[in-house]
């Protein structure tokens, strides 16, 4: 591995004192941690980004969640690290992140803008259980009454529930949990290092029970694998039953780095879909606008049906009873499938 981003120059991302550790315990088997001291931690989002926020904090690079589609894979290449298995197993840990956040929030030039976390890699991935960087970061944000948001697939956020509650008393705090689908077989191969979707919905349920409004980012909706009307309905219903304040669908996007890794996975697990993906994503990283709008419309209609959206704490949701099982199909009937 070659580190071009180390050194004493102002442009270097990290200092030269890197400690590399391999931890031989079951929860971290096969994972290598590169402990670095970052030079800055509150980073401005590039102007060309589609992100709806301007500032981020990312205490880690690389992610053991190992989501095949993760758009952040390309960023590992900036450190001359592999964007495939290396992204999943070579985790860069900014061990001085809490002290940097506190220092940068106290700087005269800082204006108290909203800070988003978990937008590049998950700040509550398994490494956080070892390094516990988030409590110090949350405490600094609380002490400066600085608004922030967190997006996560990790259940470890519940460890910091009290800090989140304290921060919410003095500033705007937004929490979103990512749950794109409920299919266990798809989850095990597409997001192999994450907690199961049901456990993530338990996080939503717990946060809501403690007075923290929690939304669900329904991401990704995976074309031809999790986008059928029945699948969308099941997911939105489960999100509503968990007490989420909102649900926002996001169709799978395949940026360079993630695209190659995802298509390799697709060819191994669902080879019959490769040609269809090449057609659907032939125009670039994003699915066609018509497809995105269709999914968004379907999810929004389901959200309205189940009472998802702006609501008052304690307000009952309109969750209709589950429909009766459909009758067995006539074995002599001919079934036509539109592909």
mmCIF file of C-alpha atoms in Angstrom:
data_model
loop_
_atom_site.group_PDB
_atom_site.id
_atom_site.type_symbol
_atom_site.label_atom_id
_atom_site.label_comp_id
_atom_site.label_asym_id
_atom_site.label_seq_id
_atom_site.Cartn_x
_atom_site.Cartn_y
_atom_site.Cartn_z
ATOM 1 C CA UNK A 1 0.000 0.000 0.000
ATOM 2 C CA UNK A 2 1.318 3.463 -0.930
ATOM 3 C CA UNK A 3 0.216 6.533 1.059
ATOM 4 C CA UNK A 4 0.565 9.643 -1.107
ATOM 5 C CA UNK A 5 -1.680 11.628 1.206
ATOM 6 C CA UNK A 6 0.647 11.544 4.218
ATOM 7 C CA UNK A 7 3.182 14.143 5.137
ATOM 8 C CA UNK A 8 3.903 17.547 6.602
ATOM 9 C CA UNK A 9 2.725 19.678 3.660
ATOM 10 C CA UNK A 10 -0.503 21.705 4.117
ATOM 11 C CA UNK A 11 -2.173 19.655 1.366
ATOM 12 C CA UNK A 12 -1.577 16.314 3.120
ATOM 13 C CA UNK A 13 -4.722 14.716 4.511
ATOM 14 C CA UNK A 14 -3.012 12.976 7.423
ATOM 15 C CA UNK A 15 0.202 13.215 9.414
ATOM 16 C CA UNK A 16 3.001 10.722 9.000
ATOM 17 C CA UNK A 17 2.347 8.830 12.234
ATOM 18 C CA UNK A 18 0.145 5.999 10.943
ATOM 19 C CA UNK A 19 -0.386 2.923 13.091
ATOM 20 C CA UNK A 20 -1.677 -0.188 11.303
ATOM 21 C CA UNK A 21 -3.406 -2.837 13.399
ATOM 22 C CA UNK A 22 -4.886 -6.215 12.552
ATOM 23 C CA UNK A 23 -7.289 -7.376 15.255
ATOM 24 C CA UNK A 24 -7.764 -11.143 15.407
ATOM 25 C CA UNK A 25 -11.154 -11.332 17.078
ATOM 26 C CA UNK A 26 -14.331 -12.787 15.539
ATOM 27 C CA UNK A 27 -16.043 -9.431 14.995
ATOM 28 C CA UNK A 28 -13.000 -7.930 13.255
ATOM 29 C CA UNK A 29 -11.467 -10.980 11.591
ATOM 30 C CA UNK A 30 -9.963 -10.024 8.236
ATOM 31 C CA UNK A 31 -10.145 -6.284 8.934
ATOM 32 C CA UNK A 32 -7.089 -4.038 9.142
ATOM 33 C CA UNK A 33 -7.275 -0.648 10.856
ATOM 34 C CA UNK A 34 -5.035 2.229 9.807
ATOM 35 C CA UNK A 35 -5.014 4.718 12.672
ATOM 36 C CA UNK A 36 -4.230 8.222 11.443
ATOM 37 C CA UNK A 37 -4.274 11.747 12.825
ATOM 38 C CA UNK A 38 -6.344 13.863 10.450
ATOM 39 C CA UNK A 39 -5.454 17.476 9.758
ATOM 40 C CA UNK A 40 -9.089 18.575 9.542
ATOM 41 C CA UNK A 41 -12.442 16.911 10.073
ATOM 42 C CA UNK A 42 -15.228 19.381 9.254
ATOM 43 C CA UNK A 43 -15.132 19.243 5.463
ATOM 44 C CA UNK A 44 -17.002 21.238 2.837
ATOM 45 C CA UNK A 45 -18.964 19.255 0.271
ATOM 46 C CA UNK A 46 -17.800 19.958 -3.328
ATOM 47 C CA UNK A 47 -20.006 22.476 -5.076
ATOM 48 C CA UNK A 48 -20.882 20.042 -7.870
ATOM 49 C CA UNK A 49 -22.304 17.504 -5.422
ATOM 50 C CA UNK A 50 -26.016 16.639 -5.422
ATOM 51 C CA UNK A 51 -25.989 16.471 -1.627
ATOM 52 C CA UNK A 52 -28.458 18.797 0.159
ATOM 53 C CA UNK A 53 -25.898 19.852 2.783
ATOM 54 C CA UNK A 54 -22.641 21.775 2.770
ATOM 55 C CA UNK A 55 -20.548 20.333 5.609
ATOM 56 C CA UNK A 56 -19.715 16.795 6.701
ATOM 57 C CA UNK A 57 -17.765 14.947 9.386
ATOM 58 C CA UNK A 58 -16.438 11.482 8.501
ATOM 59 C CA UNK A 59 -14.360 9.815 11.240
ATOM 60 C CA UNK A 60 -13.713 6.733 9.079
ATOM 61 C CA UNK A 61 -12.745 5.843 5.513
ATOM 62 C CA UNK A 62 -13.718 2.454 4.194
ATOM 63 C CA UNK A 63 -16.611 0.546 5.714
ATOM 64 C CA UNK A 64 -17.018 -2.983 7.020
ATOM 65 C CA UNK A 65 -20.726 -2.889 6.128
ATOM 66 C CA UNK A 66 -19.401 -4.030 2.731
ATOM 67 C CA UNK A 67 -22.440 -2.785 0.807
ATOM 68 C CA UNK A 68 -21.731 -3.847 -2.760
ATOM 69 C CA UNK A 69 -23.246 -0.667 -4.236
ATOM 70 C CA UNK A 70 -21.573 1.888 -1.905
ATOM 71 C CA UNK A 71 -20.756 5.025 -3.901
ATOM 72 C CA UNK A 72 -17.901 5.862 -1.505
ATOM 73 C CA UNK A 73 -15.770 3.001 -2.825
ATOM 74 C CA UNK A 74 -14.026 5.324 -5.248
ATOM 75 C CA UNK A 75 -12.679 7.450 -2.381
ATOM 76 C CA UNK A 76 -10.492 4.558 -1.234
ATOM 77 C CA UNK A 77 -8.599 4.881 -4.485
ATOM 78 C CA UNK A 78 -7.432 8.353 -3.424
ATOM 79 C CA UNK A 79 -5.303 6.593 -0.795
ATOM 80 C CA UNK A 80 -4.113 3.943 -3.245
ATOM 81 C CA UNK A 81 -6.295 1.395 -1.472
ATOM 82 C CA UNK A 82 -8.383 -1.208 -3.277
ATOM 83 C CA UNK A 83 -11.976 -0.102 -3.908
ATOM 84 C CA UNK A 84 -13.357 -3.638 -3.783
ATOM 85 C CA UNK A 85 -12.442 -5.932 -0.899
ATOM 86 C CA UNK A 86 -9.992 -3.309 0.333
ATOM 87 C CA UNK A 87 -12.815 -0.837 0.909
ATOM 88 C CA UNK A 88 -14.577 -3.446 3.049
ATOM 89 C CA UNK A 89 -11.540 -4.511 5.080
ATOM 90 C CA UNK A 90 -8.949 -1.681 5.104
ATOM 91 C CA UNK A 91 -10.507 0.873 7.467
ATOM 92 C CA UNK A 92 -8.881 4.258 7.998
ATOM 93 C CA UNK A 93 -9.629 5.550 11.506
ATOM 94 C CA UNK A 94 -9.189 9.259 12.268
ATOM 95 C CA UNK A 95 -8.375 8.736 15.917
ATOM 96 C CA UNK A 96 -8.254 12.461 16.703
ATOM 97 C CA UNK A 97 -11.689 13.177 15.224
ATOM 98 C CA UNK A 98 -13.423 14.208 18.499
ATOM 99 C CA UNK A 99 -10.750 16.734 19.483
ATOM 100 C CA UNK A 100 -10.658 18.114 15.920
ATOM 101 C CA UNK A 101 -14.435 18.608 15.858
ATOM 102 C CA UNK A 102 -14.333 20.477 19.160
ATOM 103 C CA UNK A 103 -11.443 22.654 17.991
ATOM 104 C CA UNK A 104 -12.962 23.463 14.606
ATOM 105 C CA UNK A 105 -16.387 24.298 16.032
ATOM 106 C CA UNK A 106 -14.700 26.728 18.432
ATOM 107 C CA UNK A 107 -12.816 28.530 15.639
ATOM 108 C CA UNK A 108 -13.952 32.152 15.075
ATOM 109 C CA UNK A 109 -14.549 31.472 11.380
ATOM 110 C CA UNK A 110 -17.080 28.687 12.053
ATOM 111 C CA UNK A 111 -20.667 29.938 11.658
ATOM 112 C CA UNK A 112 -22.572 27.048 13.165
ATOM 113 C CA UNK A 113 -23.802 25.503 9.907
ATOM 114 C CA UNK A 114 -25.519 22.131 9.779
ATOM 115 C CA UNK A 115 -23.127 19.140 9.757
ATOM 116 C CA UNK A 116 -24.101 15.837 8.156
ATOM 117 C CA UNK A 117 -22.585 12.523 9.271
ATOM 118 C CA UNK A 118 -22.797 9.058 7.752
ATOM 119 C CA UNK A 119 -23.082 10.428 4.240
ATOM 120 C CA UNK A 120 -19.827 8.945 2.936
ATOM 121 C CA UNK A 121 -19.295 5.853 5.071
ATOM 122 C CA UNK A 122 -21.234 4.806 8.144
ATOM 123 C CA UNK A 123 -19.978 6.418 11.352
ATOM 124 C CA UNK A 124 -21.647 3.558 13.276
ATOM 125 C CA UNK A 125 -19.971 0.720 11.422
ATOM 126 C CA UNK A 126 -18.340 -2.022 13.501
ATOM 127 C CA UNK A 127 -15.095 -0.054 13.930
ATOM 128 C CA UNK A 128 -16.989 2.441 16.081
ATOM 129 C CA UNK A 129 -17.499 -0.295 18.662
ATOM 130 C CA UNK A 130 -13.726 -0.456 19.056
ATOM 131 C CA UNK A 131 -12.742 3.217 18.723
ATOM 132 C CA UNK A 132 -15.807 5.008 20.183
ATOM 133 C CA UNK A 133 -15.217 8.276 18.304
ATOM 134 C CA UNK A 134 -18.857 9.323 18.051
ATOM 135 C CA UNK A 135 -19.520 10.097 21.752
ATOM 136 C CA UNK A 136 -16.808 12.763 21.716
ATOM 137 C CA UNK A 137 -18.067 14.146 18.400
ATOM 138 C CA UNK A 138 -21.667 14.301 19.635
ATOM 139 C CA UNK A 139 -20.609 15.917 22.893
ATOM 140 C CA UNK A 140 -18.758 18.650 20.982
ATOM 141 C CA UNK A 141 -21.776 19.291 18.758
ATOM 142 C CA UNK A 142 -24.033 19.409 21.820
ATOM 143 C CA UNK A 143 -21.753 21.770 23.710
ATOM 144 C CA UNK A 144 -21.667 24.175 20.752
ATOM 145 C CA UNK A 145 -25.411 23.737 20.055
ATOM 146 C CA UNK A 146 -24.458 22.971 16.472
ATOM 147 C CA UNK A 147 -27.204 21.416 14.289
ATOM 148 C CA UNK A 148 -26.387 18.029 12.799
ATOM 149 C CA UNK A 149 -27.828 14.922 11.188
ATOM 150 C CA UNK A 150 -26.833 11.262 11.125
ATOM 151 C CA UNK A 151 -27.563 8.604 8.533
ATOM 152 C CA UNK A 152 -26.760 5.044 9.550
ATOM 153 C CA UNK A 153 -27.418 1.353 9.044
ATOM 154 C CA UNK A 154 -25.803 0.597 12.412
ATOM 155 C CA UNK A 155 -27.567 -0.378 15.619
ATOM 156 C CA UNK A 156 -24.648 1.007 17.639
ATOM 157 C CA UNK A 157 -26.247 4.462 17.490
ATOM 158 C CA UNK A 158 -28.441 3.348 20.404
ATOM 159 C CA UNK A 159 -25.342 3.385 22.619
ATOM 160 C CA UNK A 160 -25.342 7.175 22.208
ATOM 161 C CA UNK A 161 -29.056 7.672 22.786
ATOM 162 C CA UNK A 162 -28.601 9.897 25.822
ATOM 163 C CA UNK A 163 -26.124 12.156 24.008
ATOM 164 C CA UNK A 164 -28.565 12.481 21.125
ATOM 165 C CA UNK A 165 -31.347 13.430 23.504
ATOM 166 C CA UNK A 166 -29.149 16.031 25.201
ATOM 167 C CA UNK A 167 -28.165 17.527 21.851
ATOM 168 C CA UNK A 168 -31.791 17.636 20.707
ATOM 169 C CA UNK A 169 -32.604 19.828 23.705
ATOM 170 C CA UNK A 170 -30.281 22.593 22.477
ATOM 171 C CA UNK A 171 -30.154 22.263 18.680
ATOM 172 C CA UNK A 172 -31.732 20.621 15.637
ATOM 173 C CA UNK A 173 -30.880 16.919 15.437
ATOM 174 C CA UNK A 174 -31.908 14.726 12.535
ATOM 175 C CA UNK A 175 -31.545 10.940 12.519
ATOM 176 C CA UNK A 176 -32.245 8.706 9.549
ATOM 177 C CA UNK A 177 -31.857 4.952 9.289
ATOM 178 C CA UNK A 178 -31.235 3.363 5.900
ATOM 179 C CA UNK A 179 -33.573 0.453 5.094
ATOM 180 C CA UNK A 180 -33.992 -0.166 1.384
ATOM 181 C CA UNK A 181 -35.822 -3.501 1.472
ATOM 182 C CA UNK A 182 -36.787 -6.405 3.732
ATOM 183 C CA UNK A 183 -35.623 -9.383 1.625
ATOM 184 C CA UNK A 184 -33.230 -11.394 3.823
ATOM 185 C CA UNK A 185 -31.601 -13.250 0.929
ATOM 186 C CA UNK A 186 -30.871 -9.982 -0.878
ATOM 187 C CA UNK A 187 -29.596 -8.373 2.315
ATOM 188 C CA UNK A 188 -27.149 -11.188 3.058
ATOM 189 C CA UNK A 189 -25.392 -10.851 -0.301
ATOM 190 C CA UNK A 190 -25.804 -7.137 -1.037
ATOM 191 C CA UNK A 191 -25.154 -5.682 2.444
ATOM 192 C CA UNK A 192 -23.323 -8.548 4.174
ATOM 193 C CA UNK A 193 -21.713 -6.548 6.974
ATOM 194 C CA UNK A 194 -24.806 -4.653 8.108
ATOM 195 C CA UNK A 195 -27.386 -5.450 10.768
ATOM 196 C CA UNK A 196 -30.487 -7.093 9.313
ATOM 197 C CA UNK A 197 -33.246 -4.749 8.069
ATOM 198 C CA UNK A 198 -35.496 -5.787 10.945
ATOM 199 C CA UNK A 199 -32.858 -4.787 13.497
ATOM 200 C CA UNK A 200 -32.506 -1.404 11.834
ATOM 201 C CA UNK A 201 -36.240 -0.893 12.107
ATOM 202 C CA UNK A 202 -35.904 -1.708 15.811
ATOM 203 C CA UNK A 203 -33.499 1.236 16.001
ATOM 204 C CA UNK A 204 -36.182 3.473 14.482
ATOM 205 C CA UNK A 205 -38.682 2.141 17.005
ATOM 206 C CA UNK A 206 -36.369 2.780 19.964
ATOM 207 C CA UNK A 207 -35.326 6.271 18.907
ATOM 208 C CA UNK A 208 -38.946 7.249 18.353
ATOM 209 C CA UNK A 209 -39.965 5.828 21.732
ATOM 210 C CA UNK A 210 -37.385 8.108 23.345
ATOM 211 C CA UNK A 211 -38.714 11.241 21.701
ATOM 212 C CA UNK A 212 -36.284 11.497 18.780
ATOM 213 C CA UNK A 213 -37.932 11.866 15.394
ATOM 214 C CA UNK A 214 -36.344 9.342 13.069
ATOM 215 C CA UNK A 215 -36.833 9.060 9.334
ATOM 216 C CA UNK A 216 -36.052 6.174 7.027
ATOM 217 C CA UNK A 217 -34.043 6.533 3.851
ATOM 218 C CA UNK A 218 -35.445 3.724 1.709
ATOM 219 C CA UNK A 219 -32.162 3.170 -0.050
ATOM 220 C CA UNK A 220 -31.369 1.676 -2.285
ATOM 221 C CA UNK A 221 -34.412 0.551 -4.187
ATOM 222 C CA UNK A 222 -32.746 -2.068 -6.386
ATOM 223 C CA UNK A 223 -34.206 -2.407 -9.886
ATOM 224 C CA UNK A 224 -35.700 -5.849 -10.629
ATOM 225 C CA UNK A 225 -34.703 -7.118 -7.168
ATOM 226 C CA UNK A 226 -36.585 -5.012 -4.608
ATOM 227 C CA UNK A 227 -38.875 -2.775 -6.671
ATOM 228 C CA UNK A 228 -42.019 -4.850 -7.209
ATOM 229 C CA UNK A 229 -45.263 -3.276 -5.901
ATOM 230 C CA UNK A 230 -45.547 -5.968 -3.212
ATOM 231 C CA UNK A 231 -41.961 -5.427 -2.057
ATOM 232 C CA UNK A 232 -42.368 -1.658 -1.904
ATOM 233 C CA UNK A 233 -45.618 -2.018 0.028
ATOM 234 C CA UNK A 234 -44.084 -4.440 2.536
ATOM 235 C CA UNK A 235 -41.146 -2.122 3.181
ATOM 236 C CA UNK A 236 -43.217 1.033 3.581
ATOM 237 C CA UNK A 237 -45.637 -0.790 5.864
ATOM 238 C CA UNK A 238 -42.770 -2.019 8.083
ATOM 239 C CA UNK A 239 -41.307 1.492 8.193
ATOM 240 C CA UNK A 240 -44.679 2.882 9.298
ATOM 241 C CA UNK A 241 -45.111 0.179 11.937
ATOM 242 C CA UNK A 242 -41.669 1.066 13.334
ATOM 243 C CA UNK A 243 -42.897 4.620 13.959
ATOM 244 C CA UNK A 244 -40.713 6.452 11.459
ATOM 245 C CA UNK A 245 -41.512 10.106 10.890
ATOM 246 C CA UNK A 246 -40.955 9.890 7.147
ATOM 247 C CA UNK A 247 -39.769 7.624 4.350
ATOM 248 C CA UNK A 248 -37.662 8.831 1.421
ATOM 249 C CA UNK A 249 -36.971 6.465 -1.491
ATOM 250 C CA UNK A 250 -33.664 6.516 -3.329
ATOM 251 C CA UNK A 251 -33.104 4.373 -6.388
ATOM 252 C CA UNK A 252 -29.756 2.581 -6.700
ATOM 253 C CA UNK A 253 -27.094 4.682 -8.380
ATOM 254 C CA UNK A 254 -23.863 3.242 -9.714
ATOM 255 C CA UNK A 255 -20.973 5.664 -9.782
ATOM 256 C CA UNK A 256 -17.539 4.670 -11.082
ATOM 257 C CA UNK A 257 -15.863 2.387 -8.565
ATOM 258 C CA UNK A 258 -19.133 1.068 -7.205
ATOM 259 C CA UNK A 259 -20.481 0.317 -10.683
ATOM 260 C CA UNK A 260 -17.780 -2.223 -11.546
ATOM 261 C CA UNK A 261 -18.005 -3.930 -8.148
ATOM 262 C CA UNK A 262 -21.810 -4.104 -8.277
ATOM 263 C CA UNK A 263 -21.924 -5.494 -11.827
ATOM 264 C CA UNK A 264 -19.425 -8.187 -10.845
ATOM 265 C CA UNK A 265 -21.706 -9.114 -7.942
ATOM 266 C CA UNK A 266 -24.737 -9.051 -10.247
ATOM 267 C CA UNK A 267 -23.064 -11.375 -12.738
ATOM 268 C CA UNK A 268 -22.317 -13.845 -9.935
ATOM 269 C CA UNK A 269 -25.698 -13.789 -8.179
ATOM 270 C CA UNK A 270 -28.182 -12.660 -10.850
ATOM 271 C CA UNK A 271 -26.548 -13.131 -14.266
ATOM 272 C CA UNK A 272 -29.891 -12.911 -16.072
ATOM 273 C CA UNK A 273 -30.144 -9.258 -15.018
ATOM 274 C CA UNK A 274 -26.777 -8.030 -16.324
ATOM 275 C CA UNK A 275 -28.074 -7.063 -19.759
ATOM 276 C CA UNK A 276 -31.070 -5.284 -18.245
ATOM 277 C CA UNK A 277 -28.796 -3.243 -15.960
ATOM 278 C CA UNK A 278 -26.512 -2.332 -18.821
ATOM 279 C CA UNK A 279 -29.578 -0.992 -20.617
ATOM 280 C CA UNK A 280 -31.137 0.763 -17.622
ATOM 281 C CA UNK A 281 -27.854 2.414 -16.575
ATOM 282 C CA UNK A 282 -26.527 2.897 -20.073
ATOM 283 C CA UNK A 283 -26.913 6.653 -19.739
ATOM 284 C CA UNK A 284 -24.631 7.012 -16.720
ATOM 285 C CA UNK A 285 -24.589 6.520 -12.967
ATOM 286 C CA UNK A 286 -28.294 7.046 -12.405
ATOM 287 C CA UNK A 287 -31.399 5.150 -13.476
ATOM 288 C CA UNK A 288 -33.533 7.009 -16.016
ATOM 289 C CA UNK A 289 -35.681 9.848 -14.700
ATOM 290 C CA UNK A 290 -38.897 8.032 -15.624
ATOM 291 C CA UNK A 291 -37.912 5.062 -13.483
ATOM 292 C CA UNK A 292 -36.907 7.209 -10.497
ATOM 293 C CA UNK A 293 -40.170 9.149 -10.697
ATOM 294 C CA UNK A 294 -42.185 5.949 -10.858
ATOM 295 C CA UNK A 295 -40.577 4.566 -7.707
ATOM 296 C CA UNK A 296 -40.897 7.889 -5.898
ATOM 297 C CA UNK A 297 -44.577 8.151 -6.789
ATOM 298 C CA UNK A 298 -45.307 4.595 -5.668
ATOM 299 C CA UNK A 299 -43.525 5.045 -2.338
ATOM 300 C CA UNK A 300 -45.154 8.415 -1.673
ATOM 301 C CA UNK A 301 -48.593 6.945 -2.376
ATOM 302 C CA UNK A 302 -47.904 4.071 0.001
ATOM 303 C CA UNK A 303 -46.559 6.477 2.624
ATOM 304 C CA UNK A 304 -49.780 8.487 2.451
ATOM 305 C CA UNK A 305 -51.813 5.289 2.755
ATOM 306 C CA UNK A 306 -49.946 4.253 5.913
ATOM 307 C CA UNK A 307 -49.937 7.706 7.491
ATOM 308 C CA UNK A 308 -46.257 8.421 7.001
ATOM 309 C CA UNK A 309 -45.120 12.001 6.741
ATOM 310 C CA UNK A 310 -45.308 15.015 9.058
ATOM 311 C CA UNK A 311 -47.169 13.982 12.193
ATOM 312 C CA UNK A 312 -47.516 14.890 15.846
ATOM 313 C CA UNK A 313 -45.764 12.775 18.487
ATOM 314 C CA UNK A 314 -48.092 10.082 19.683
ATOM 315 C CA UNK A 315 -50.418 10.412 16.704
ATOM 316 C CA UNK A 316 -51.884 7.072 15.675
ATOM 317 C CA UNK A 317 -50.908 5.786 12.263
ATOM 318 C CA UNK A 318 -53.440 4.605 9.727
ATOM 319 C CA UNK A 319 -52.053 1.133 9.191
ATOM 320 C CA UNK A 320 -54.775 -0.998 7.589
ATOM 321 C CA UNK A 321 -54.954 -4.702 8.392
ATOM 322 C CA UNK A 322 -52.850 -6.978 6.264
ATOM 323 C CA UNK A 323 -54.821 -8.350 3.309
ATOM 324 C CA UNK A 324 -55.991 -11.936 3.372
ATOM 325 C CA UNK A 325 -53.813 -14.439 1.584
ATOM 326 C CA UNK A 326 -54.463 -14.589 -2.135
ATOM 327 C CA UNK A 327 -56.166 -17.770 -3.424
ATOM 328 C CA UNK A 328 -53.969 -20.421 -4.936
ATOM 329 C CA UNK A 329 -53.477 -19.843 -8.672
ATOM 330 C CA UNK A 330 -55.132 -22.124 -11.172
ATOM 331 C CA UNK A 331 -52.361 -24.537 -12.226
ATOM 332 C CA UNK A 332 -53.801 -24.583 -15.730
ATOM 333 C CA UNK A 333 -53.760 -20.807 -16.066
ATOM 334 C CA UNK A 334 -51.078 -19.178 -18.139
ATOM 335 C CA UNK A 335 -49.077 -16.503 -16.336
ATOM 336 C CA UNK A 336 -47.597 -13.699 -18.418
ATOM 337 C CA UNK A 337 -44.747 -11.674 -16.990
ATOM 338 C CA UNK A 338 -43.774 -8.291 -18.387
ATOM 339 C CA UNK A 339 -40.024 -7.896 -18.386
#
